[in-house]
Structure formats: C-alpha cells, structure tokens
Coordinates of C-alpha atoms in Angstrom, one line a residue:
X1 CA 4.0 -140.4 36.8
X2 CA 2.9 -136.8 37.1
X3 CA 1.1 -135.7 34.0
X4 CA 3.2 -132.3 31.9
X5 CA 0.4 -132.0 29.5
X6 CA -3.0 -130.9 29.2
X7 CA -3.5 -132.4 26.0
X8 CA -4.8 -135.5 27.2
X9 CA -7.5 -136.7 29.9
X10 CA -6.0 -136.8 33.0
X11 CA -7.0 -137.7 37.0
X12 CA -6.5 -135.2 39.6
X13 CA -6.1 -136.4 43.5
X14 CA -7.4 -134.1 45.9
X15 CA -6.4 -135.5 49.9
X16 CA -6.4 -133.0 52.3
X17 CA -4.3 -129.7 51.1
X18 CA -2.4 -131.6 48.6
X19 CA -2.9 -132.3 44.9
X20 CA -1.6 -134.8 42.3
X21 CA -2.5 -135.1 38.9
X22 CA -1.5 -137.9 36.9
X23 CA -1.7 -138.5 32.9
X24 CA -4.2 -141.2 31.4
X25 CA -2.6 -142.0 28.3
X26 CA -4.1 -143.8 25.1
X27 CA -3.7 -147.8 26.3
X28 CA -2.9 -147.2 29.9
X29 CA -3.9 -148.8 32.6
X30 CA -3.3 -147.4 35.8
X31 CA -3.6 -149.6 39.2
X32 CA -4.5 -147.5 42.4
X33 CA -4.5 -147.7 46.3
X34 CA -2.2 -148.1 49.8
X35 CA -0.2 -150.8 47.7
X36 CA 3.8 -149.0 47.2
X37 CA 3.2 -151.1 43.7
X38 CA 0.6 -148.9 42.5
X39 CA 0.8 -146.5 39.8
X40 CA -1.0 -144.0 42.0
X41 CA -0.3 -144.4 45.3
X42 CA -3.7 -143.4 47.8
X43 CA -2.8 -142.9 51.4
X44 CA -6.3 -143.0 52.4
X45 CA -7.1 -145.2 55.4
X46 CA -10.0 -146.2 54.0
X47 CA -8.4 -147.2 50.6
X48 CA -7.5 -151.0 50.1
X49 CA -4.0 -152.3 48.9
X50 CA -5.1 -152.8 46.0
X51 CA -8.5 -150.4 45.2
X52 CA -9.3 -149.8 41.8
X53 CA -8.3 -149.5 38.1
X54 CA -7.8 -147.0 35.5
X55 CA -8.3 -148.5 32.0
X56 CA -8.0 -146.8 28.1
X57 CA -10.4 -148.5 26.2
X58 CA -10.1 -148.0 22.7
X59 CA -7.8 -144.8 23.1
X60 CA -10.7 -142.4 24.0
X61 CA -12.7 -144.5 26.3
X62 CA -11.9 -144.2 30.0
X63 CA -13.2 -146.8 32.5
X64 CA -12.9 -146.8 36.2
X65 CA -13.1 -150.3 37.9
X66 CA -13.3 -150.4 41.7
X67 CA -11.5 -153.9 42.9
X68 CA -13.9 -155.5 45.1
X69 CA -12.4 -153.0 47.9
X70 CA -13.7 -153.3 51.0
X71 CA -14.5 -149.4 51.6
X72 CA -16.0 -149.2 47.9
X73 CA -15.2 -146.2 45.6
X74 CA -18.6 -144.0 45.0
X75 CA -19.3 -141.6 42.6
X76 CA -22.3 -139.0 42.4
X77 CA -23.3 -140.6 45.8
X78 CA -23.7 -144.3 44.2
X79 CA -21.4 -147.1 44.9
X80 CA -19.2 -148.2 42.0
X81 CA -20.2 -151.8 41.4
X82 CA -19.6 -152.7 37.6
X83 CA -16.7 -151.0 35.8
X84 CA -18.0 -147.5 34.3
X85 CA -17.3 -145.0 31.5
X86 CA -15.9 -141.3 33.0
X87 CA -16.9 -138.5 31.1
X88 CA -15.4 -134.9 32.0
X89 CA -15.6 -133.3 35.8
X90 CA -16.5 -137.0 37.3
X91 CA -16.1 -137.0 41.0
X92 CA -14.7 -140.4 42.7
X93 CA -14.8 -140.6 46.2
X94 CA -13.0 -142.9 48.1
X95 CA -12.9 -142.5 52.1
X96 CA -11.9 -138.9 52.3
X97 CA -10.0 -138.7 48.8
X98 CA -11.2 -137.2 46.2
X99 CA -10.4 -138.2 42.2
X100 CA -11.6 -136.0 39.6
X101 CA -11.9 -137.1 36.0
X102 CA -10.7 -134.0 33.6
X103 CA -10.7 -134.4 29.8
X104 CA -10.5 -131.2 27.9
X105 CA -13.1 -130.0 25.1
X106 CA -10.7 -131.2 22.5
X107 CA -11.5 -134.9 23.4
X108 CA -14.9 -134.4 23.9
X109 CA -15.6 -133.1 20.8
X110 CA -15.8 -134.8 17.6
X111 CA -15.3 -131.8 15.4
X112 CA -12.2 -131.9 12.9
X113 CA -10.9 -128.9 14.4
X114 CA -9.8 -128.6 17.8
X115 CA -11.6 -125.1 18.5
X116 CA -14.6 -125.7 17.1
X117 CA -17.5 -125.8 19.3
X118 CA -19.2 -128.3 16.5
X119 CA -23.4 -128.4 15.6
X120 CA -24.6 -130.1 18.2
X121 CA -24.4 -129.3 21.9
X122 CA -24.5 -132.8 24.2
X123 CA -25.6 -132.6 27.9
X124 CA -26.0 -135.9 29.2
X125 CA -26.0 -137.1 32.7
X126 CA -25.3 -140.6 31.8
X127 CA -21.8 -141.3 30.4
X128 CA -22.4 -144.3 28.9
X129 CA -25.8 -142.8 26.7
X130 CA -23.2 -139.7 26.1
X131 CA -20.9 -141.3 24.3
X132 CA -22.9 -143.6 22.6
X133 CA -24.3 -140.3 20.9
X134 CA -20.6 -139.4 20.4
X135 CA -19.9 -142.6 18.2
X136 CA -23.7 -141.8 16.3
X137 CA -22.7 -138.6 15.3
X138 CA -18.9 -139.0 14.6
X139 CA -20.0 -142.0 12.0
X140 CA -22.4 -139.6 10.4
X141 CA -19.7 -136.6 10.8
X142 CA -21.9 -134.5 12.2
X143 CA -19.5 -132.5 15.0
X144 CA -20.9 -132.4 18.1
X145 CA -19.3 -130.7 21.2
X146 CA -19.8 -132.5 25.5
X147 CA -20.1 -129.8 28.1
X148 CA -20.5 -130.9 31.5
X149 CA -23.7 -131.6 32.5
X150 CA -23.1 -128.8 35.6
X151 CA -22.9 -125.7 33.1
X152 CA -26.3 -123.0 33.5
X153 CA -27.6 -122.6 30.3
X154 CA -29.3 -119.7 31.2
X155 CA -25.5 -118.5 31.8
X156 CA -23.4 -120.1 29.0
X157 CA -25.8 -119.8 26.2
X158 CA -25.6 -115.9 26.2
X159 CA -21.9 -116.4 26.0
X160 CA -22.0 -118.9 22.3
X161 CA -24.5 -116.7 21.1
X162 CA -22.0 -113.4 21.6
X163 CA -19.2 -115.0 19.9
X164 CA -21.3 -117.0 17.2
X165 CA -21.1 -120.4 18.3
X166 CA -24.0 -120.9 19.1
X167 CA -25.1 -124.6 18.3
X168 CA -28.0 -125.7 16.2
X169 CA -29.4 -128.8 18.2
X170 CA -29.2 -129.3 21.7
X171 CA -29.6 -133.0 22.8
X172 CA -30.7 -132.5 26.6
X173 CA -31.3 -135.1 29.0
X174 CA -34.1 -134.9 31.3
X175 CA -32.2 -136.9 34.2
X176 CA -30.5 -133.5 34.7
X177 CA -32.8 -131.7 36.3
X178 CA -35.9 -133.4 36.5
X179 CA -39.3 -131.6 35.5
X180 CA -37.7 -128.5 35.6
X181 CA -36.1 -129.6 32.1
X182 CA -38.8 -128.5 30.5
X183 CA -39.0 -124.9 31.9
X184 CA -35.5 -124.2 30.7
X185 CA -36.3 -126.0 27.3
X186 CA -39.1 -123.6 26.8
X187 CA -36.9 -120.3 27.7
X188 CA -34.3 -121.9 25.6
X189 CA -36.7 -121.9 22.7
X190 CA -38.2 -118.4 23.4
X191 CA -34.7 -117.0 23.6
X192 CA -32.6 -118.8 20.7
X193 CA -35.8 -119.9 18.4
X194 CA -33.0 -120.8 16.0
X195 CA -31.6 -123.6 18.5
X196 CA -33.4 -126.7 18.0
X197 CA -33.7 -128.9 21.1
X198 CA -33.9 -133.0 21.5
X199 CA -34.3 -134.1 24.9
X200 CA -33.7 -137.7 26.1
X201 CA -33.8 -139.5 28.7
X202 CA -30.8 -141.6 30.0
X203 CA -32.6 -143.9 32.6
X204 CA -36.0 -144.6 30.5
X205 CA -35.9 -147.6 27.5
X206 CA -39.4 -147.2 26.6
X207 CA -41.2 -144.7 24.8
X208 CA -43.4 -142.6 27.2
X209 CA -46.2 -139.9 25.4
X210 CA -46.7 -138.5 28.4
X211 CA -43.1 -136.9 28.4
X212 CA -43.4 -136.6 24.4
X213 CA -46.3 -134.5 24.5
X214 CA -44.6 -132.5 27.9
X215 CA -41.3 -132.1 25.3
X216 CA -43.5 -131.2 22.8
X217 CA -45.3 -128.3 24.7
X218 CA -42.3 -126.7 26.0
X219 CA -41.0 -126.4 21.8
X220 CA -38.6 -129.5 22.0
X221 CA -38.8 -131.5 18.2
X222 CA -38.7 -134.6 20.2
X223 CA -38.1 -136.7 23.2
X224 CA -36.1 -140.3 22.5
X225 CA -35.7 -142.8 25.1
X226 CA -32.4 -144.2 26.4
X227 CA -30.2 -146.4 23.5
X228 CA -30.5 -150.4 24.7
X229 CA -27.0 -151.3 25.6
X230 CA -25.4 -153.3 25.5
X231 CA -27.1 -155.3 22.4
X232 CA -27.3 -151.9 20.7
X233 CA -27.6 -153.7 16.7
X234 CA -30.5 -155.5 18.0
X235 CA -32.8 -152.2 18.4
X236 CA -30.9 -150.5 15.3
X237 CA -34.4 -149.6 13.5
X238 CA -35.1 -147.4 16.4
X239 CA -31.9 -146.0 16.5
X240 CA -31.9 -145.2 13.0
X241 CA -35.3 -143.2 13.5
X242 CA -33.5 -141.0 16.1
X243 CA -30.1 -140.8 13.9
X244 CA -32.4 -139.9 10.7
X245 CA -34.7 -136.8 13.2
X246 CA -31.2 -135.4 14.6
X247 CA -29.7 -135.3 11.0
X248 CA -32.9 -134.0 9.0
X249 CA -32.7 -130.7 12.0
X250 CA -29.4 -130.0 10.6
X251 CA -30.3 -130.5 7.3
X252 CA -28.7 -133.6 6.2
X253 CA -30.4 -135.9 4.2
X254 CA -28.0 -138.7 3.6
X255 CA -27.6 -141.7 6.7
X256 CA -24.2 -142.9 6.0
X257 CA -25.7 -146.5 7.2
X258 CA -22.8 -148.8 7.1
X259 CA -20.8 -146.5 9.2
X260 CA -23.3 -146.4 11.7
X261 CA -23.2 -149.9 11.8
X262 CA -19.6 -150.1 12.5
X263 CA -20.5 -147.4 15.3
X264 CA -22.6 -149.6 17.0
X265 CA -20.7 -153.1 16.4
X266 CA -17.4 -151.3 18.2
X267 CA -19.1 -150.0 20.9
X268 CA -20.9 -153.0 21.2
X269 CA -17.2 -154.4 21.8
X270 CA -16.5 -151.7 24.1
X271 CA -19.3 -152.8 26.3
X272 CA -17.5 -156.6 26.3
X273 CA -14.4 -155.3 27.0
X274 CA -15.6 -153.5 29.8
X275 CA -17.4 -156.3 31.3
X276 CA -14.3 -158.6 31.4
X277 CA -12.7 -155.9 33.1
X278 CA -14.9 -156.8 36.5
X279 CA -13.1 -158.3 38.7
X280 CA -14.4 -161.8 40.6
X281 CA -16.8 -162.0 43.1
X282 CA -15.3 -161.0 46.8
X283 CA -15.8 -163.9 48.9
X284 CA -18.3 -163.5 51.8
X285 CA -19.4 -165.7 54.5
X286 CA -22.2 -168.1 53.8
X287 CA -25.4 -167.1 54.7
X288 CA -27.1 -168.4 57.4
X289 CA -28.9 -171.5 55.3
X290 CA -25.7 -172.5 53.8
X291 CA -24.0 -172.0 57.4
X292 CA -27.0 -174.7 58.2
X293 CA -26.2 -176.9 55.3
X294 CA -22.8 -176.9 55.7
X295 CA -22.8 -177.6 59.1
X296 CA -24.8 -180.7 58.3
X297 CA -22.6 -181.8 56.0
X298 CA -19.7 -181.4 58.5
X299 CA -22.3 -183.8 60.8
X300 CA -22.9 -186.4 58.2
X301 CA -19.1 -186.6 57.1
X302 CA -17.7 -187.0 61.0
X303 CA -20.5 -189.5 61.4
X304 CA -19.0 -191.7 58.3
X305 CA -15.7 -191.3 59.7
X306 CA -16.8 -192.5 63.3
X307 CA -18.6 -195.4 61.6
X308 CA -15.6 -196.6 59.5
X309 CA -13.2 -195.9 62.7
X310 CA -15.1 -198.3 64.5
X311 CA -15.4 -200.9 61.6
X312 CA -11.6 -200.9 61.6

C-alpha cells in the first residue's frame, strides 16, 4: 500500500537505510506492527504483533493509537498513552523505527485556495489546541495557514515578507520555546510592526496576568490560555472573547455564532470518537495487596472444600 501521491497526508517509515511511505487516506484505518496481517508491516524487535493504529477521523483528522504494546510507541520523548491527534513533521518512535507524520500545507491550511498562505499564521506545539484554532477560524472563514512548530522565525519571516505573504496575526504558543517566546515576539514586533501577534499557551487553562502583562511588554495584543477540551461548549463565553480579539485584529466585525457552535459541537464529537478508540486496559499482575487478598481467598475457599470433604 505504497502511497503515489502527495496530495494527501501520508506516514513515512524510516528503519535503518530503508524507507517506506504509505498513504493515509480520508476513512482509513491503518493497523501496524510484526503481525504479516498488518497494513504496515514493522520489523522492529521491539514492535508487538499487533502495535498501534492509524485512524481518519472526520477526513482531516489523524489519530495515532498505540495498542497496549508492550514496548510503547513515544513521541517528542513522551509515551503514547491515550490515542492522539498528528499534526505535520510528528516523530513516532517505536524501538529503533522511526514514523513520521507528513501532511502538506494544502491540508493544513484553511484557505479556499490551495497556495494561499491565508491571514493568520498558527504555531502551536500542541496538536490538539492547533486544530481546535483550525475549526475556530474555518467557521468564521478566516484562512489561517499551520507551519511546523520547528521553523525560525527570525529565518522564514524574511522570506513571507519578500514575496508578500506576510500574515497579519500570528497565534504563537509559548510552550515552544519557553521564556524566550517573548524575546522573539518583541523582535517580531520591532521588525514587521504591521504583524500583529497572540500568544497562547497550550498546557495553561487558567488565566495568568503575570504572563499577560510579560505578552503585553514584549508588543503581543494578548495572551489566551489553553481551550478546555474536551467539554469545549461549556467554556464557550470565553472562547467567544478570544474568537471576537482575533477577528476585530483582522478587522472583522461580524461572529458568525451559530457556526462556531457547530465548530465546537463536532470537535466535541471528535474528542468521543477518539476516546472510544482506546483500547482496554492490558492486564497486569495484581499488586502485592490483591496478591494477599487473593491468596486468602484461595485459603478460605480450600478450607470450605476440606470441611464439606470431610462432612461427606
């Protein structure tokens, strides 16, 4: 099943010299490990028969669910443990195979044209907060454009600003570099004044004014906390706030509200159909209490037995 197009997302498998890349097409679902029944087919010792799974989710929604293997699958140097959203240039590891998640700028944008590079530029470290900006800004049509979150602004903003593409809000989030965030957001400002910049951050629910104000000093408009998933509807008045800032920077004046509802309630449903996607506990040995109760239970029952034995 050896992808022929670039048009679509696809996985590439990097195991010693060679290379496979295989297509992940709208609906798919795609089983992998040591198993000959496998879709992709992973000769990695440390692979399991059956490892992991590729899943479409809502035909531009890609999830990665690791199987319960016993050698795990670990990505940015974190163990997989709950199915999870890949968003472009995600690294898998799995013993000493690599899997990288490519999806071209076509599908990461939401502009109606394929080359356009759209208003607003998304670097987000979190792929689940990414795309949950994606859906906010498609409903309000606002075209929006996902680089990879390893790209040097210092380096590629030169380069949009050359050819005119430069975008007009930056949503930036601070988990990407830490404090230094806030240096580059204040060259970023000196340099392209006419760039606006939000930044967020993906790990943080709350509001913190200390970060506001250090956003604020560097010439950021604002700083928004992470969205509350998966029961986004229930913090909608918030969200609204931050969907009403990002629009008034471009100059729209008009929330299209019921479509940002139906945004939220159908990645809401994303979210469930991603949880039922987990597979079921592995079974492990019983820890050493239940060892003890068990075995006391074992006791008790070969006792009764005795006692009836020797009634008979």
């Amino acid at each position: 099943m050896v992808a022929t197009s670039l048009d679509i997302p696809h996985l590439v498998i990097q195991a010693g010299d060679s290379r496979e890349q295989f297509e992940l097409r709208s609906g798919s679902k795609l089983a992998l490990g040591r198993h000959p029944s496998n879709e992709i087919l992973l000769s990695d010792r440390c692979a399991s028969r059956q490892h992991a799974q590729l899943v479409s989710l809502q035909n531009h929604h890609c999830c990665y669910v690791d199987l319960n293997s016993r050698n795990g699958s670990r990505i940015k140097g974190q163990s997989i443990t709950t199915p999870i959203l890949l968003q472009h240039d995600d690294r898998i590891r799995i013993g000493d195979t690599r899997l990288i998640f490519q999806d071209i700028p076509a599908h990461r944008s939401t502009a109606a044209a394929p080359n356009s590079q759209g208003q607003v530029l998304l670097l987000q470290a979190d792929a689940l907060q990414g795309k949950i900006w994606q859906s906010i800004l498609r409903s309000q049509k606002i075209e929006s454009f996902w680089e990879s979150a390893d790209i040097d602004l210092k380096d590629y903003l030169p380069r949009r600003a050359a050819a005119a593409t430069l975008p007009q809000l930056l949503i930036l989030d601070t988990q990407l570099l830490g404090e230094e965030i806030y240096d580059l957001c204040a060259w970023c400002c000196q340099t392209y004044p006419q760039m606006k910049i939000i930044v967020t951050n993906s790990q943080e629910r709350q509001i913190l004014m200390p970060e506001r104000q250090k956003a604020s000093q560097a010439g950021c408009l604002n700083w928004f906390p992470a969205f509350r998933e998966p029961k986004l509807l229930d913090s909608v008045a918030g969200i609204v706030v931050q969907v009403t800032g990002v629009m008034k920077t471009l100059g729209e004046d008009h929330l299209r509200q019921d479509q940002l509802f139906a945004a939220l309630k159908s990645f809401e449903e994303l979210l469930v159909e991603m949880a039922s996607l987990a597979p079921s506990p592995r079974p492990t040995q019983l820890s050493n209490s239940s060892q003890t109760l068990e075995s006391s239970r074992n006791a008790a029952d070969l006792l009764d037995s005795t006692q009836i034995s020797s009634k008979r």
